[in-house]
């Protein structure tokens, strides 16, 4: 992909800040052109369901064969000299029973709750835990829980109730409802999941029905800003993967572009909107300006998405 930086849109900033953004853009495109990187998308048809959970071939610890006589793994945020300070800053709550678990979910109300189900002899559990601690420090509007499945009979009962058979296992809750779960994920995927399911403070506008979209379009007819509407599903791996890029772009281009997101399986209104817009694969990005849909991009390729946004912003892009 090549960029001919010729500006023909009146609102596109020709500033040093934008040049810095282009430097970041090039790094994203280099990543997406890596031969090991392949943009993905999920078809809505014939199956439009919530069972689209990513799978992994990594070895996992089976909770059914855990030895409770082994020493219990005590997770630490860091092994450096600042360990005591790290513990004080840590916001991960360790729960020991079904009652404590339910009380924590109830106390969270509508906040996102991220639960790691781990085990004392799981190497993957010990490796991922420090990253969850870092997230807990930086995401003050998200609650983090840790359940050691082999700690006691009580935690075993909790894992059985939640149908946890392999660890590490991450489950995401909102309003006492399980909204997502994954096994054997890495730090990048964990961060992406937290951003995707817990985003309530970024510049990305969250739309929940057709009326929200219509109001957003009406609000930006006067300023002629480009609207980029990210349409996905709650349990869509490619949608989760590309969302951190959407957040970064929403910050870098906030003066000229409005970013919004809709989960198509959130309610009937969203489903109807997807059908009317002929969205058959996700993620789909709709490009809207002056009340009209000017185009779309289907997929989760970072470089391709950025190139399409710049093209609709007046930058000549050659593939």
Coordinates of C-alpha atoms in Angstrom, one line a residue:
X1 CA 0.0 0.0 0.0
X2 CA 1.4 3.4 -0.9
X3 CA 0.2 6.9 0.1
X4 CA 0.2 9.9 -2.1
X5 CA -0.4 12.6 0.4
X6 CA -2.5 15.0 -1.7
X7 CA -5.1 16.7 0.4
X8 CA -8.4 17.6 -1.2
X9 CA -10.7 17.7 1.8
X10 CA -11.1 21.0 3.6
X11 CA -11.2 19.6 7.1
X12 CA -8.1 17.4 6.9
X13 CA -5.4 18.8 9.1
X14 CA -2.1 19.4 7.4
X15 CA -0.1 19.7 10.7
X16 CA 2.9 18.2 12.4
X17 CA 0.5 16.2 14.6
X18 CA -0.9 14.6 11.5
X19 CA 2.6 13.8 10.3
X20 CA 3.2 12.0 13.6
X21 CA 0.0 10.1 13.1
X22 CA 1.2 9.0 9.6
X23 CA 4.4 7.7 11.2
X24 CA 2.3 5.6 13.5
X25 CA 0.2 4.6 10.5
X26 CA 3.2 3.2 8.7
X27 CA 4.1 1.0 11.6
X28 CA 0.5 -0.4 11.6
X29 CA 0.6 -1.1 7.9
X30 CA 4.0 -2.8 8.2
X31 CA 2.4 -5.1 10.8
X32 CA -0.6 -5.9 8.7
X33 CA 1.6 -6.7 5.7
X34 CA 3.5 -9.3 7.7
X35 CA 3.1 -12.7 6.0
X36 CA 2.0 -14.2 9.4
X37 CA -0.9 -11.6 9.7
X38 CA -4.1 -12.4 7.9
X39 CA -7.2 -10.1 8.3
X40 CA -10.2 -12.1 9.4
X41 CA -13.9 -11.6 9.3
X42 CA -16.9 -13.6 10.4
X43 CA -20.0 -14.3 8.2
X44 CA -23.3 -13.6 9.8
X45 CA -25.0 -16.2 7.7
X46 CA -26.2 -18.9 7.9
X47 CA -25.3 -18.8 11.6
X48 CA -25.8 -15.6 13.6
X49 CA -25.3 -16.7 17.1
X50 CA -23.3 -16.1 20.3
X51 CA -21.2 -19.3 20.0
X52 CA -18.4 -17.7 18.0
X53 CA -15.8 -18.2 20.6
X54 CA -12.1 -18.4 19.6
X55 CA -10.4 -21.7 20.0
X56 CA -6.8 -22.4 20.8
X57 CA -4.4 -25.3 20.2
X58 CA -2.2 -24.3 23.2
X59 CA -2.0 -26.9 26.0
X60 CA -4.4 -26.2 28.9
X61 CA -4.5 -27.3 32.5
X62 CA -7.5 -29.6 33.1
X63 CA -9.2 -28.7 36.3
X64 CA -10.7 -32.2 36.7
X65 CA -7.3 -33.6 37.5
X66 CA -5.9 -31.1 39.9
X67 CA -4.0 -32.2 43.0
X68 CA -5.2 -30.1 46.0
X69 CA -2.2 -31.3 48.1
X70 CA 0.2 -29.2 46.0
X71 CA 1.3 -25.8 47.2
X72 CA -1.1 -23.1 46.1
X73 CA 0.3 -20.7 43.5
X74 CA 0.4 -17.2 45.0
X75 CA 0.3 -14.7 42.0
X76 CA 2.5 -11.6 42.2
X77 CA 2.4 -8.6 40.0
X78 CA 6.2 -8.4 39.6
X79 CA 9.4 -10.1 40.9
X80 CA 11.3 -6.8 41.1
X81 CA 12.2 -4.9 44.2
X82 CA 8.9 -2.9 44.1
X83 CA 6.8 -5.9 44.8
X84 CA 5.2 -4.5 48.0
X85 CA 4.3 -1.2 46.2
X86 CA 2.8 -3.3 43.4
X87 CA 0.7 -5.2 45.8
X88 CA -0.7 -2.0 47.3
X89 CA -1.7 -0.8 43.8
X90 CA -3.2 -4.1 42.8
X91 CA -6.9 -4.1 42.2
X92 CA -7.4 -7.8 41.5
X93 CA -9.8 -9.2 44.1
X94 CA -9.3 -12.9 44.9
X95 CA -12.5 -14.8 45.7
X96 CA -12.7 -18.0 47.6
X97 CA -16.3 -19.1 47.4
X98 CA -19.5 -19.0 45.4
X99 CA -20.9 -16.5 47.8
X100 CA -18.0 -14.1 47.5
X101 CA -18.1 -14.5 43.7
X102 CA -21.8 -13.6 43.5
X103 CA -21.4 -10.7 45.9
X104 CA -18.6 -9.3 43.7
X105 CA -20.7 -9.5 40.6
X106 CA -23.6 -7.9 42.3
X107 CA -21.5 -5.0 43.7
X108 CA -20.1 -4.3 40.2
X109 CA -23.6 -3.5 38.9
X110 CA -23.2 -2.5 35.2
X111 CA -19.4 -2.3 35.3
X112 CA -17.4 -4.9 33.3
X113 CA -16.1 -7.7 35.5
X114 CA -13.1 -9.7 34.2
X115 CA -12.6 -13.1 36.0
X116 CA -9.5 -15.2 35.6
X117 CA -10.0 -18.9 36.6
X118 CA -6.5 -20.2 37.3
X119 CA -4.7 -23.1 39.0
X120 CA -1.6 -23.3 41.2
X121 CA 0.4 -25.5 38.8
X122 CA -0.6 -23.8 35.6
X123 CA 2.4 -22.0 34.0
X124 CA 0.1 -20.1 31.6
X125 CA -1.9 -18.8 34.5
X126 CA 1.2 -17.5 36.3
X127 CA 2.4 -15.8 33.1
X128 CA -0.8 -14.0 32.2
X129 CA -1.6 -12.8 35.7
X130 CA 0.9 -9.8 35.8
X131 CA -0.8 -8.4 32.7
X132 CA -4.2 -8.6 34.4
X133 CA -2.7 -6.7 37.4
X134 CA -1.4 -4.0 35.0
X135 CA -4.8 -3.7 33.5
X136 CA -6.5 -3.4 36.9
X137 CA -4.3 -0.4 37.7
X138 CA -5.1 1.4 34.4
X139 CA -8.8 0.5 34.0
X140 CA -10.4 1.9 37.1
X141 CA -13.9 1.4 35.7
X142 CA -13.4 -2.4 35.3
X143 CA -13.4 -4.9 38.2
X144 CA -11.0 -7.8 38.1
X145 CA -11.4 -11.1 40.0
X146 CA -9.1 -14.1 40.4
X147 CA -10.4 -17.6 41.2
X148 CA -7.8 -20.4 42.0
X149 CA -9.7 -23.5 40.9
X150 CA -7.6 -25.9 43.0
X151 CA -7.5 -23.8 46.2
X152 CA -10.4 -25.5 48.0
X153 CA -13.5 -27.5 47.6
X154 CA -15.4 -24.2 47.5
X155 CA -13.5 -22.9 44.5
X156 CA -13.9 -26.3 42.8
X157 CA -17.7 -26.0 43.2
X158 CA -17.5 -22.4 41.7
X159 CA -15.6 -23.7 38.7
X160 CA -18.1 -26.5 38.2
X161 CA -21.0 -24.1 38.4
X162 CA -19.4 -21.8 35.8
X163 CA -18.5 -24.8 33.7
X164 CA -14.8 -24.1 33.8
X165 CA -12.8 -27.2 32.7
X166 CA -9.5 -25.7 31.4
X167 CA -7.3 -22.9 32.8
X168 CA -6.4 -20.2 32.3
X169 CA -10.0 -19.2 31.5
X170 CA -11.3 -15.7 31.3
X171 CA -14.9 -14.8 31.7
X172 CA -16.5 -11.4 31.2
X173 CA -19.6 -10.3 33.1
X174 CA -21.9 -7.2 33.0
X175 CA -25.0 -6.8 35.1
X176 CA -24.5 -10.3 36.5
X177 CA -24.7 -11.7 33.0
X178 CA -21.9 -13.6 31.3
X179 CA -21.2 -11.8 28.0
X180 CA -17.9 -13.4 26.8
X181 CA -15.4 -16.1 27.7
X182 CA -12.0 -17.3 26.3
X183 CA -9.3 -19.8 27.1
X184 CA -5.5 -19.8 26.8
X185 CA -5.3 -16.2 25.5
X186 CA -2.2 -14.0 25.5
X187 CA -1.7 -10.4 26.9
X188 CA -2.7 -8.7 23.6
X189 CA -5.9 -10.6 23.4
X190 CA -6.7 -9.9 27.0
X191 CA -6.2 -6.1 26.5
X192 CA -8.3 -6.2 23.4
X193 CA -11.1 -8.0 25.1
X194 CA -11.1 -5.5 28.0
X195 CA -11.1 -2.5 25.6
X196 CA -13.9 -4.1 23.5
X197 CA -16.3 -5.1 26.3
X198 CA -15.4 -2.4 28.8
X199 CA -15.0 0.7 26.7
X200 CA -17.1 3.5 28.2
X201 CA -14.7 6.4 28.1
X202 CA -13.0 6.5 24.7
X203 CA -13.9 8.9 21.9
X204 CA -15.8 6.0 20.1
X205 CA -19.6 6.7 20.3
X206 CA -21.5 3.6 21.4
X207 CA -24.8 3.3 19.4
X208 CA -27.5 0.8 20.5
X209 CA -30.3 1.2 17.9
X210 CA -31.2 2.7 14.6
X211 CA -32.3 5.9 16.2
X212 CA -28.9 6.4 17.7
X213 CA -27.3 6.1 14.3
X214 CA -29.8 8.5 12.7
X215 CA -29.1 11.1 15.5
X216 CA -25.4 10.7 15.0
X217 CA -25.7 11.3 11.3
X218 CA -27.9 14.3 11.8
X219 CA -25.6 15.8 14.4
X220 CA -22.7 15.8 11.9
X221 CA -24.3 17.0 8.7
X222 CA -23.3 20.6 9.5
X223 CA -19.7 20.0 10.2
X224 CA -19.3 17.5 7.3
X225 CA -17.2 15.1 9.4
X226 CA -16.7 11.6 8.2
X227 CA -18.5 9.0 10.3
X228 CA -16.9 5.6 10.6
X229 CA -19.4 3.1 12.0
X230 CA -17.8 -0.1 13.3
X231 CA -20.5 -2.9 13.1
X232 CA -19.6 -6.1 14.8
X233 CA -20.9 -8.8 17.2
X234 CA -20.4 -9.4 20.9
X235 CA -18.5 -12.6 20.4
X236 CA -16.5 -11.8 17.3
X237 CA -12.7 -12.5 17.5
X238 CA -11.8 -10.2 14.5
X239 CA -14.0 -7.4 15.9
X240 CA -12.2 -7.6 19.2
X241 CA -8.8 -7.7 17.5
X242 CA -9.3 -4.5 15.4
X243 CA -11.0 -2.5 18.2
X244 CA -7.8 -1.2 19.9
X245 CA -6.9 0.3 16.5
X246 CA -10.3 2.0 16.3
X247 CA -9.7 3.6 19.7
X248 CA -6.3 4.8 18.7
X249 CA -7.7 6.3 15.4
X250 CA -10.6 8.0 17.3
X251 CA -8.0 9.8 19.4
X252 CA -5.6 10.7 16.5
X253 CA -8.4 11.9 14.2
X254 CA -10.9 13.3 16.6
X255 CA -10.9 16.7 14.8
X256 CA -12.0 15.3 11.4
X257 CA -13.5 11.9 11.9
X258 CA -16.3 10.5 14.2
X259 CA -16.0 6.9 15.2
X260 CA -18.9 4.9 16.4
X261 CA -19.7 1.2 17.2
X262 CA -22.7 -1.0 17.1
X263 CA -23.0 -4.7 18.2
X264 CA -25.4 -6.2 15.7
X265 CA -26.6 -8.9 18.2
X266 CA -27.4 -6.4 21.0
X267 CA -31.1 -6.1 20.2
X268 CA -33.7 -6.4 17.4
X269 CA -33.2 -2.8 16.3
X270 CA -29.5 -3.4 15.7
X271 CA -30.3 -6.7 13.8
X272 CA -32.8 -4.9 11.6
X273 CA -30.3 -2.1 10.9
X274 CA -27.7 -4.7 9.8
X275 CA -30.2 -6.3 7.5
X276 CA -31.2 -3.0 6.0
X277 CA -27.5 -2.1 5.4
X278 CA -26.9 -5.5 3.8
X279 CA -24.2 -6.3 6.4
X280 CA -23.4 -10.0 6.0
X281 CA -19.9 -10.2 7.5
X282 CA -18.3 -8.6 10.5
X283 CA -16.5 -6.5 11.2
X284 CA -18.0 -4.1 8.6
X285 CA -17.0 -0.4 8.7
X286 CA -19.5 2.0 7.1
X287 CA -18.2 5.3 5.9
X288 CA -20.9 8.0 6.2
X289 CA -20.7 11.7 5.3
X290 CA -23.4 14.4 4.9
X291 CA -26.1 11.8 5.6
X292 CA -25.0 9.4 2.9
X293 CA -23.2 6.1 3.1
X294 CA -20.1 6.6 0.8
X295 CA -18.6 3.2 1.1
X296 CA -17.6 0.3 3.4
X297 CA -14.7 -1.9 4.4
X298 CA -15.2 -5.5 5.5
X299 CA -12.4 -7.2 7.6
X300 CA -10.0 -6.6 10.5
X301 CA -6.9 -5.6 8.6
X302 CA -5.4 -2.6 10.4
X303 CA -3.5 -1.2 7.4
X304 CA -6.5 -1.7 5.0
X305 CA -8.9 0.0 7.5
X306 CA -6.6 3.0 7.9
X307 CA -6.1 3.3 4.2
X308 CA -9.8 3.3 3.6
X309 CA -10.4 6.0 6.2
X310 CA -7.7 8.2 4.7
X311 CA -9.1 7.7 1.2
X312 CA -12.5 9.0 2.3
X313 CA -10.7 11.8 4.0
X314 CA -9.1 13.0 0.7
X315 CA -5.8 11.2 0.8
X316 CA -5.0 9.4 -2.4
X317 CA -4.2 5.8 -1.5
X318 CA -2.7 3.3 -4.0
X319 CA -2.9 -0.4 -3.2

